[in-house]
Coordinates of C-alpha atoms and ligand atoms in Angstrom, one line a residue:
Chain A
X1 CA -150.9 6.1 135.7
X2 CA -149.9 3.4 138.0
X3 CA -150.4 -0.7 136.9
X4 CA -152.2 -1.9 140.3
X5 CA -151.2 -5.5 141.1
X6 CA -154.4 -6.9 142.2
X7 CA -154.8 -10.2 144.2
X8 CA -158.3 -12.2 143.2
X9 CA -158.8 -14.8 145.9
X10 CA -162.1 -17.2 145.4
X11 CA -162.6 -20.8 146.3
X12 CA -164.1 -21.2 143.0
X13 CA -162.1 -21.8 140.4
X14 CA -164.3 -20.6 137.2
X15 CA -164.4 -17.0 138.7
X16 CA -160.9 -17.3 139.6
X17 CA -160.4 -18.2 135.9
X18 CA -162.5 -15.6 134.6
X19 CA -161.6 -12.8 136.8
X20 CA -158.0 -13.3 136.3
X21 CA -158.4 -13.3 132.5
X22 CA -161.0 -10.0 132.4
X23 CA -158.5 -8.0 134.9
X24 CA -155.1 -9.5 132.3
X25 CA -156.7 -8.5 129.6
X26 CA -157.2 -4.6 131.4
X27 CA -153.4 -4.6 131.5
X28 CA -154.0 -5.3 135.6
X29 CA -150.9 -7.5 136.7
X30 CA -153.2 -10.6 138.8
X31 CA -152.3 -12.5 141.7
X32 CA -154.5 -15.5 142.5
X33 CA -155.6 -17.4 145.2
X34 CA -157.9 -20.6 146.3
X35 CA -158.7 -19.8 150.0
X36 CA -157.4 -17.2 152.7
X37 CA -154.4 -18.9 153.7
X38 CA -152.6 -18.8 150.1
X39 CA -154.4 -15.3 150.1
X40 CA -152.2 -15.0 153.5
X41 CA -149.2 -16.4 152.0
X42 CA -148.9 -14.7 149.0
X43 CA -149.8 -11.3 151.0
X44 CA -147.0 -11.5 153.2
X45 CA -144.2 -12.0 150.6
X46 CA -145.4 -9.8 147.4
X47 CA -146.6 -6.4 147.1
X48 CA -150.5 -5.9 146.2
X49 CA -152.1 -2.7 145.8
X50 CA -155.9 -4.1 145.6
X51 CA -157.1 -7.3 146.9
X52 CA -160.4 -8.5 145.4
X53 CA -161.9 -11.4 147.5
X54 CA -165.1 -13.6 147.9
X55 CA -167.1 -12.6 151.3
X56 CA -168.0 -16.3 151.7
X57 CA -165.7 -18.9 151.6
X58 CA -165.0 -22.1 153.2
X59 CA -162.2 -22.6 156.2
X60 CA -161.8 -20.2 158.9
X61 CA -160.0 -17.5 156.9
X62 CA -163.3 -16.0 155.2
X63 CA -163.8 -12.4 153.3
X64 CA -163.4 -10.4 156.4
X65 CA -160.4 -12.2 157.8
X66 CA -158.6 -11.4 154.5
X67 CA -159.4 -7.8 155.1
X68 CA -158.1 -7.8 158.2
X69 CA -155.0 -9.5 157.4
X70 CA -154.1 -7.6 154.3
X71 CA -154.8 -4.6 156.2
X72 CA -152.6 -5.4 159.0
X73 CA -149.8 -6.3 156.6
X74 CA -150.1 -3.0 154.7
X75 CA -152.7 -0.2 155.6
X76 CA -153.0 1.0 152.2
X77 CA -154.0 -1.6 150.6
X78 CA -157.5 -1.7 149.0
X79 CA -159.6 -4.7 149.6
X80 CA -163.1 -5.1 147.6
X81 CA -165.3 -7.8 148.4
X82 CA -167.6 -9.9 146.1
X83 CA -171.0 -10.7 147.7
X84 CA -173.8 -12.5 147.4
X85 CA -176.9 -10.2 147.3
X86 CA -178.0 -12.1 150.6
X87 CA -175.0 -11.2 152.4
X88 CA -174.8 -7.5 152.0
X89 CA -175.0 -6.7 155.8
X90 CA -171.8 -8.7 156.4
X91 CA -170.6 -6.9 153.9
X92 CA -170.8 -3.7 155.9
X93 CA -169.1 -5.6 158.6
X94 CA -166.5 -5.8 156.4
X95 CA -166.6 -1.8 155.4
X96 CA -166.2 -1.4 159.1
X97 CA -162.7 -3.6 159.4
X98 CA -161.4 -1.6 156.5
X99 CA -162.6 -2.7 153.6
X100 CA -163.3 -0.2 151.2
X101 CA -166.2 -1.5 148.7
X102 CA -168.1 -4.0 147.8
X103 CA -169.6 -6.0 144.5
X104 CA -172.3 -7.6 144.2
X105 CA -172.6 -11.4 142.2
X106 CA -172.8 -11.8 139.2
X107 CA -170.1 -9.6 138.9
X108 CA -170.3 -6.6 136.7
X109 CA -167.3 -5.9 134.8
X110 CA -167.5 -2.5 133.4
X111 CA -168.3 -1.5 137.9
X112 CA -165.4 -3.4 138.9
X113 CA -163.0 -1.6 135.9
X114 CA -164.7 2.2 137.0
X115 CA -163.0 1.0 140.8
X116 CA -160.0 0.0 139.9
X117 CA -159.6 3.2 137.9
X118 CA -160.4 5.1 140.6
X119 CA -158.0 3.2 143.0
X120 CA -155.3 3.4 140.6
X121 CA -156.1 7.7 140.2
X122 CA -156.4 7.9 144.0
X123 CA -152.9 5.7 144.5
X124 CA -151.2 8.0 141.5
X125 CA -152.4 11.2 143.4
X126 CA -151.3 9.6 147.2
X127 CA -147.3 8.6 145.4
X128 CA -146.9 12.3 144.4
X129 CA -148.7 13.7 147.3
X130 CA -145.9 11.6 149.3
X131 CA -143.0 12.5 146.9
X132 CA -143.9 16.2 147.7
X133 CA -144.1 16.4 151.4
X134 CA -141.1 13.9 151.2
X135 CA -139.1 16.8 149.3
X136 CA -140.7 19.4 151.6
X137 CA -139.8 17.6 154.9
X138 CA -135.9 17.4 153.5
X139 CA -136.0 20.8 153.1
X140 CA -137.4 21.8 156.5
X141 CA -135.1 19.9 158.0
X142 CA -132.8 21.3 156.6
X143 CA -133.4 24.7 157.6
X144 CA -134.3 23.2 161.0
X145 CA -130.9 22.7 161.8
X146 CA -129.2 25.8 160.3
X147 CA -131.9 27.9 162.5
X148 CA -131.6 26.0 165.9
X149 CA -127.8 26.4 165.5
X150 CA -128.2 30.3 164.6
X151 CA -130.2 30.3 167.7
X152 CA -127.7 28.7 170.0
X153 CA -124.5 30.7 168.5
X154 CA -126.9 33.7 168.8
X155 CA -127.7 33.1 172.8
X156 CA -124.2 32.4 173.0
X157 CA -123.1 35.8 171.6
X158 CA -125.5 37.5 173.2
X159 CA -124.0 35.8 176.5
X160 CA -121.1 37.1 175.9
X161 CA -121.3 40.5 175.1
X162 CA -123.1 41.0 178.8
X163 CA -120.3 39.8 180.6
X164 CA -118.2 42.3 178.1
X165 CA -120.1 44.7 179.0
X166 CA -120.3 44.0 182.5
X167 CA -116.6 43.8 182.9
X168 CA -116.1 47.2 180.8
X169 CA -118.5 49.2 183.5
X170 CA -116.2 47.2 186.5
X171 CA -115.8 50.5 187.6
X172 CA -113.3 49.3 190.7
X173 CA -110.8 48.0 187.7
X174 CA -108.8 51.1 186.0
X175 CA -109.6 51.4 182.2
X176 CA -106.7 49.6 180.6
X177 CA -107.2 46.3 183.4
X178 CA -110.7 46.5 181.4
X179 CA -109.8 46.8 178.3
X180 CA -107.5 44.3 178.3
X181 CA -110.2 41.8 180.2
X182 CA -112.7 42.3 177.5
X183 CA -110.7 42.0 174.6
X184 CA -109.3 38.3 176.4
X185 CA -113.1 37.9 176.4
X186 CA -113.9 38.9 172.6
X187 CA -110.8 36.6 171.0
X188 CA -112.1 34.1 173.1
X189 CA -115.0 33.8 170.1
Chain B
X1 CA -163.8 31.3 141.0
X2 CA -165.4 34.9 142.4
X3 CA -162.4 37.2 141.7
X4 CA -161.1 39.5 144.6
X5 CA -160.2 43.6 143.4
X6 CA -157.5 45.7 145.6
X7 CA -159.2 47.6 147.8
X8 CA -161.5 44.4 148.7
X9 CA -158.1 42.8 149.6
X10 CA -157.3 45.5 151.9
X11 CA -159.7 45.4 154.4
X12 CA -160.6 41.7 153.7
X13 CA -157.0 41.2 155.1
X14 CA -157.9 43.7 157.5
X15 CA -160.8 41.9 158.7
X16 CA -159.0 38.9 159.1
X17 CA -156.6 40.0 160.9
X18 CA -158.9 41.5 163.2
X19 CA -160.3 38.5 164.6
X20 CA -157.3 35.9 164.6
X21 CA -154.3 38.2 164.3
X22 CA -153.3 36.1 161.0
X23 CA -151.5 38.6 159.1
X24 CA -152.0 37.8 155.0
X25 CA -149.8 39.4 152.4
X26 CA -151.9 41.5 150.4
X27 CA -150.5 40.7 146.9
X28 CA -151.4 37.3 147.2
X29 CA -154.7 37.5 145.7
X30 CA -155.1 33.8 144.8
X31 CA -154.9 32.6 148.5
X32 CA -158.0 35.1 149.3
X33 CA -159.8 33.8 146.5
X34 CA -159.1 29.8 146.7
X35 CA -159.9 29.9 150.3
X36 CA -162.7 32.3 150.4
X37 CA -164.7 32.1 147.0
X38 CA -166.4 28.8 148.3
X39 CA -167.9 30.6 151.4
X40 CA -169.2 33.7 149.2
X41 CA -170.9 32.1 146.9
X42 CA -172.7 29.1 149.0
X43 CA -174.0 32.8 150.8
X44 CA -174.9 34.2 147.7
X45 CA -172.5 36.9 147.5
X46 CA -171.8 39.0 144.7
X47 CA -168.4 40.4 146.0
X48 CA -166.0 40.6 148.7
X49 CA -167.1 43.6 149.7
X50 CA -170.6 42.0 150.1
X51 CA -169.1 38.8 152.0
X52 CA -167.4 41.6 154.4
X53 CA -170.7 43.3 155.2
X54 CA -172.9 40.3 155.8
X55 CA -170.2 38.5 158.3
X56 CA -170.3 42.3 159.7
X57 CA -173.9 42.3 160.5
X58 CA -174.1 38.1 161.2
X59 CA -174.8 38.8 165.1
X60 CA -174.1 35.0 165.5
X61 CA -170.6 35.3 164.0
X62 CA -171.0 32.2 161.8
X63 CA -169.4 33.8 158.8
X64 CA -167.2 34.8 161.0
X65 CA -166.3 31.1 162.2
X66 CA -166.5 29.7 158.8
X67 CA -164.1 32.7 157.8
X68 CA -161.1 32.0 160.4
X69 CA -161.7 28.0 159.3
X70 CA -161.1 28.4 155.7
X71 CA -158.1 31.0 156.8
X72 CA -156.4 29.0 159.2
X73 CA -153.8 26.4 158.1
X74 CA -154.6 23.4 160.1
X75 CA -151.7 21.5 158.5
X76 CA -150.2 19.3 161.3
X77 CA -148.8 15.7 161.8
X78 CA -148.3 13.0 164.7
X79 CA -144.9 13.4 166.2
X80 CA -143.7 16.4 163.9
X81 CA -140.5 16.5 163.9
X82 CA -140.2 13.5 166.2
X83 CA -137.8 15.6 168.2
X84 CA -139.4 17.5 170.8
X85 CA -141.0 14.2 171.3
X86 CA -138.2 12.7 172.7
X87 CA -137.0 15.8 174.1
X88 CA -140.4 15.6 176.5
X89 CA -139.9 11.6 176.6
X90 CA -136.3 11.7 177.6
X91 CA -135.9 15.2 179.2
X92 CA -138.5 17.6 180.2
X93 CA -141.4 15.0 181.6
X94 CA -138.8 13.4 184.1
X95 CA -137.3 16.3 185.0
X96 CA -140.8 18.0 185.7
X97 CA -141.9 14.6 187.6
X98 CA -138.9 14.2 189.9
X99 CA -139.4 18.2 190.6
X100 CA -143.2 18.1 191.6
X101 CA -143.2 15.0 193.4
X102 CA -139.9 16.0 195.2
X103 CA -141.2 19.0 196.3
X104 CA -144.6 17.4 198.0
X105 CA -144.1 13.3 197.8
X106 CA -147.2 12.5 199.5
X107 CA -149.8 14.6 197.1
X108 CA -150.7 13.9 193.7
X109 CA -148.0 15.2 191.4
X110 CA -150.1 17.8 189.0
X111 CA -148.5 18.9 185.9
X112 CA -150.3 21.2 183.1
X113 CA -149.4 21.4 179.5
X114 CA -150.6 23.4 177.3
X115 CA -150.6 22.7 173.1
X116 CA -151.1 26.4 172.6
X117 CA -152.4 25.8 168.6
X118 CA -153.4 22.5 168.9
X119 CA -155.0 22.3 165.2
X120 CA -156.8 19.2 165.3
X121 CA -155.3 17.7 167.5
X122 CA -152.6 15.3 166.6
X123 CA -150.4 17.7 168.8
X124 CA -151.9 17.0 172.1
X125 CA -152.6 13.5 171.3
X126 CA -149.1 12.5 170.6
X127 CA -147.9 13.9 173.8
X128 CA -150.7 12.1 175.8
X129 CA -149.2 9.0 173.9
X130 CA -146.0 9.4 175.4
X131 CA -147.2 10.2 178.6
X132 CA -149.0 7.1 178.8
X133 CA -146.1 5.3 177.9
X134 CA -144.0 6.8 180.5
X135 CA -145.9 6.9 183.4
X136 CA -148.2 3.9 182.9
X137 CA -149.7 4.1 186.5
X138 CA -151.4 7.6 186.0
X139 CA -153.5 7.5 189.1
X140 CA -150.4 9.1 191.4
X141 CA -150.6 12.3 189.4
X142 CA -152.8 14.8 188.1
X143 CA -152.0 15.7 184.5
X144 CA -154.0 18.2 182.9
X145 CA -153.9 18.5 179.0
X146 CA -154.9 21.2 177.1
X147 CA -155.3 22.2 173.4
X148 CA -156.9 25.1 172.0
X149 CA -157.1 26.6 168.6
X150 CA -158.9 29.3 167.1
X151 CA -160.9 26.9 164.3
X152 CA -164.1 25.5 165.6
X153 CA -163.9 22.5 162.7
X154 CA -160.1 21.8 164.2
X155 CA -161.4 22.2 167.9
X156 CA -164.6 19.5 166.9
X157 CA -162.1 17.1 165.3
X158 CA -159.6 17.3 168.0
X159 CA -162.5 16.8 170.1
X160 CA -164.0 13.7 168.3
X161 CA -160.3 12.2 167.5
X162 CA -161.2 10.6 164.4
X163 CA -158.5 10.5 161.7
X164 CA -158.5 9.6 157.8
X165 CA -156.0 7.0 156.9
X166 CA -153.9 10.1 155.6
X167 CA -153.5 11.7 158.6
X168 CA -152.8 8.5 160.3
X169 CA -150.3 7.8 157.7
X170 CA -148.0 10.5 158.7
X171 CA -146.2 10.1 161.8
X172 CA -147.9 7.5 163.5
X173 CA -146.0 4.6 164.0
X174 CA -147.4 1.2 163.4
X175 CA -146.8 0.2 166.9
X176 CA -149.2 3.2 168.8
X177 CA -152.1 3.1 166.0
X178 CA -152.4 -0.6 166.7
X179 CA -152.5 0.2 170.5
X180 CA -154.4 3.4 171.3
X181 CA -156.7 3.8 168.0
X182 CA -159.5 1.7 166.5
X183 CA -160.1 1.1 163.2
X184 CA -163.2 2.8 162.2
X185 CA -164.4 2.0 158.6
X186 CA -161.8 3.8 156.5
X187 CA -160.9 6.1 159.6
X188 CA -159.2 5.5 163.2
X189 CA -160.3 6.5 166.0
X190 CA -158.6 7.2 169.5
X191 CA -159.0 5.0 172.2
X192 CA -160.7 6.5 174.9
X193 CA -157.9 5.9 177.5
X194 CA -156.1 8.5 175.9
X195 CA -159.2 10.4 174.7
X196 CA -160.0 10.7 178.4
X197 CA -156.6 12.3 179.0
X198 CA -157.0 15.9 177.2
X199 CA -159.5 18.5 176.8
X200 CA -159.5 20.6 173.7
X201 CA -161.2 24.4 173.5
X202 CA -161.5 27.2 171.5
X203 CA -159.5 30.0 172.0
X204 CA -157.9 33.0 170.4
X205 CA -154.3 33.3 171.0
X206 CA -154.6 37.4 170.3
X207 CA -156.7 37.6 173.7
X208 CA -155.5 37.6 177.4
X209 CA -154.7 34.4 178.8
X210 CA -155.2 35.3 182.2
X211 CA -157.9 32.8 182.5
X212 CA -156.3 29.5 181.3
X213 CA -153.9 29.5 184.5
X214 CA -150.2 28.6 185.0
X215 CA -148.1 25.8 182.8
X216 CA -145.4 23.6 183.2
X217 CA -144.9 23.0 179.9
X218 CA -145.9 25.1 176.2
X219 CA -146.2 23.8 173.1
X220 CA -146.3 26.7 170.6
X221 CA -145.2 25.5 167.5
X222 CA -145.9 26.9 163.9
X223 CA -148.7 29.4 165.0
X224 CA -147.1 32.5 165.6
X225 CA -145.1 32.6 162.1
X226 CA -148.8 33.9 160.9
X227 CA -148.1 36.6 163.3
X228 CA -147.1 40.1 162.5
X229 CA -143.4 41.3 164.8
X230 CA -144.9 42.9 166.7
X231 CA -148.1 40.2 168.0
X232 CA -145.2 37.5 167.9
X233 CA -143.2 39.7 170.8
X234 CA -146.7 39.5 172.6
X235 CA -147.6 35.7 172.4
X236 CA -144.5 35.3 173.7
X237 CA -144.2 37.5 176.2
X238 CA -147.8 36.3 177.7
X239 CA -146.6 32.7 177.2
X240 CA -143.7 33.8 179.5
X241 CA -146.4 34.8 181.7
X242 CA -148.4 31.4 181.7
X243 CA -145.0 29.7 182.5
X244 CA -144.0 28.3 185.8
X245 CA -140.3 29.8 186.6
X246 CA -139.3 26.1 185.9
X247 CA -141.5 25.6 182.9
X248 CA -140.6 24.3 179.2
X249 CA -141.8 25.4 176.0
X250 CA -140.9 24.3 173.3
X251 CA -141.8 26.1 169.6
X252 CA -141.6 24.9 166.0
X253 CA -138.5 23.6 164.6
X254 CA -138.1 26.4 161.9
X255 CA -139.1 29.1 164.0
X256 CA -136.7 31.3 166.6
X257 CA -137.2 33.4 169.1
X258 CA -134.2 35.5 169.0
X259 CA -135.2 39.1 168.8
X260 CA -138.7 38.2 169.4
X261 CA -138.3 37.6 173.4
X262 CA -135.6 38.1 175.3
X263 CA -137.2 36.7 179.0
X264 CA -136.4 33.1 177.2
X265 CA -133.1 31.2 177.0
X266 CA -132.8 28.6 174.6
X267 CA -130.9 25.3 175.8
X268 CA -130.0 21.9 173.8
X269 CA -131.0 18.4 175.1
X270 CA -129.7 15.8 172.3
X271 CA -130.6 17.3 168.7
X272 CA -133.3 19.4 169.9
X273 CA -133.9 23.1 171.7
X274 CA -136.1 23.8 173.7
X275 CA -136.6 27.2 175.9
X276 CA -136.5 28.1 179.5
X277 CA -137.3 31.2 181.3
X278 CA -134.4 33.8 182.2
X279 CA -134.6 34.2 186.0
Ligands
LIG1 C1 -150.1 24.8 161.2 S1 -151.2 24.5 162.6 C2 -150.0 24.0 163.8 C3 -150.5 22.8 164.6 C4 -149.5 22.1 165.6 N1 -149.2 23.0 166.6 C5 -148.3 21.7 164.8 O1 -147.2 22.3 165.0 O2 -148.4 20.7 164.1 C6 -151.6 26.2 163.0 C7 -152.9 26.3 163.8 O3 -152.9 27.6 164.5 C8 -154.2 28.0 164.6 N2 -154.3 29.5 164.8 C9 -154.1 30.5 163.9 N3 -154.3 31.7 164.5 C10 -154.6 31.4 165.8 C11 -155.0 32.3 166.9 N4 -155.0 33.6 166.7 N5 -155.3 31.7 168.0 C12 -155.3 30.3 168.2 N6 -154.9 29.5 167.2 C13 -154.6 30.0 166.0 C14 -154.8 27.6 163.3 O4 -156.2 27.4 163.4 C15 -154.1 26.2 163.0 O5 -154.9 25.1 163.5

């Protein structure tokens, strides 16, 4: 199964710490940030599969901004947001802008690893899902094109053999002019 | 899994093709069985044979409906095969446009299109998308768009225009699912100045389509290879019918319609074909 590359961002940094150790120590490869704007930075030039941030934090780039950005920068990432108990409802805002679950402080370990496992599945399951109708899209194409040119030769064919047989019942032309007409025709192939 | 015996296959497939025309190959048992055990046995049904007479006597033809849903492949994408998306872009809308509005400048220019299998809808929706783009100024013409399938769920979805992030994720470009859907939870949903553009209905592509009225352009794609020969020669022939004398249609980019109807012509606009009437 796949290694997600997860991306913790907190403003504080004993969780940070902690979550960054737990998720090492799950053979998780961790990305960490202090506020949304590294969260920002670091979004735009690696590649993160799950981003796990805190709901509440201070600046303007909060919980849901983070959503929206990592979202915008790649729809398949997963976001998961770590709430306090109190702020559950803005945590459903957040649902609604993309994010795809939520945890509640303090966190619980063992929920947050059942998650990830399932992220992981659902990502291993999406790759080949992809790699299959990747495969399958090659090979309709490729019979795409050897059936729309069938199609053309065979309407061009079929052209021609009714002006062949429209020049071979030219009744006012004597049977050798027509002859000679449609075979011009025919080697004309 | 309830398991499916040879003479239930028979008129199973029978049945089925009775009220869609979807012609399945008897030997494959498995496809019978994965796509109609579920159905069975939430109805309590002991056998095919029992499934067969209770959709029989269901007056309300809900078994029958659930039937042709779990039948039907609904498989479809945004933009398949991008082509014949650039072919209406490029080619047949402003060739349609300068037609109509050449032949009666001071009316509304009407043009109807039809996705004849319209699944749930991505279809329909991606030509409304380029119309949009196109014409940007829609209130000069009259563009009717229709889609109509045979699956209630795929008419309902089509309907409601809500996609997972899988369906979005094929097809769509970046670009038109920032701009004509909103991000619903883990779904999208179409915006409704697009929404507003189509209509999507249930119909049965086996019946007459006397009813649905005259088209300037037909998109039939990847419906009629469930067909037998001989109801193939019919769609098309009827679709020939439905056609304006000036009309496009435009069919699935595996399929052919040589020796199944000769009233069309086949022409080439860049890498793609797309068929015209013989007059
Ligand atoms: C594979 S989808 C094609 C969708 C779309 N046209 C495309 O090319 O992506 C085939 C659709 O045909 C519909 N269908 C099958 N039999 C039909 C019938 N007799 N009348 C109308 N629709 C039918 C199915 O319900 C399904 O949604």
């Amino acid at each position: 199964m796949k290694i997600l590359t997860i991306l913790v961002v907190d403003d504080d940094p004993v969780i940070r710490r902690l979550l960054q150790q737990r998720l090492k120590k799950e053979n998780y490869n961790v990305l960490v940030a202090a506020d949304g704007y590294k969260a920002q930075s670091i979004l735009q030039e690696k590649h993160v599969d799950v981003v796990l941030t805190d709901l509440m934090m201070p600046g303007d780039i909060g919980g849901i901004e983070v959503t929206e950005i990592a979202k915008n920068i790649n729809k398949n990432i997963e976001v998961i947001l770590i709430t306090a108990h109190s702020s559950v409802d803005t945590a459903v805002e957040a649902m609604k802008k993309g994010a795809s679950d939520y945890l509640e402080k303090p966190i619980n370990f063992d929920e947050l690893f059942l998650r990830l496992d399932k992220i992981a599945n659902v990502q291993t399951i999406f790759r080949s899902a992809q790699e299959l109708q990747h495969a399958m899209d090659v090979t309709e194409h490729a019979a795409s094109e050897t059936i729309q040119a069938l199609e053309m030769k065979t309407a061009e064919l079929q052209g021609l053999l009714d002006e062949v047989e429209n020049i071979l019942r030219d009744h006012d032309s004597s049977e050798e002019v027509r002859i000679t007409r449609a075979l011009d025709k025919i080697s004309g192939i | 899994m309830l398991k499916i015996n040879s003479s239930e296959l028979k008129f199973i497939a029978q049945y089925i093709y009775d009220i869609s025309g979807i012609f399945l190959d008897e030997s494959k048992a498995y496809l019978f069985e994965t796509r109609l055990s579920s159905i069975a046995e939430e109805l309590g049904c002991t056998s095919y044979q029992d499934l067969y007479t209770k959709a029989k006597k269901d007056t309300k033809k809900t078994i029958e409906r659930q039937i042709i849903d779990a039948i039907s492949t609904n498989e479809t994408l945004f933009f398949r095969d991008k082509g014949p998306f650039e072919l209406l872009q490029h080619k047949i809308l402003p060739e349609i446009i300068d037609k109509r509005t050449s032949a009666s400048p001071n009316l509304k220019t009407n043009i109807k299109i039809w996705s004849a299998a319209s699944s749930t809808g991505q279809e329909l929706y991606s030509i409304a998308i380029i119309i949009k783009e196109l014409i940007p100024d829609l209130s000069r013409y009259n563009i009717n768009l229709l889609g109509t399938d045979i699956s209630d769920t795929a008419v309902s979805q089509a309907s409601y225009g809500k996609y997972n992030k899988f369906e979005i994720e094929r097809g769509l470009p970046q670009k038109q699912l920032q701009r004509y859907f909103t991000l619903f939870g883990d779904s999208w949903k179409i915006k409704d100045e697009i929404r507003a553009m189509v209509n999507f209905k249930k119909f049965n592509l086996m019946l007459p389509f006397s009813a649905l009225g005259r088209f300037d352009i037909i998109f039939c794609r990847n419906v009629a290879i469930y067909f037998t020969l001989p109801d193939r020669k019919k769609l098309f022939d009827k679709i020939a019918d439905s056609l304006t004398d000036d009309g496009f249609l435009v069919i699935g980019s595996t399929e052919s319609l040589t020796g199944v109807c000769p009233r069309f012509v086949p022409k080439k606009h860049l890498k793609s074909i797309f068929y015209q009437k013989k007059l």
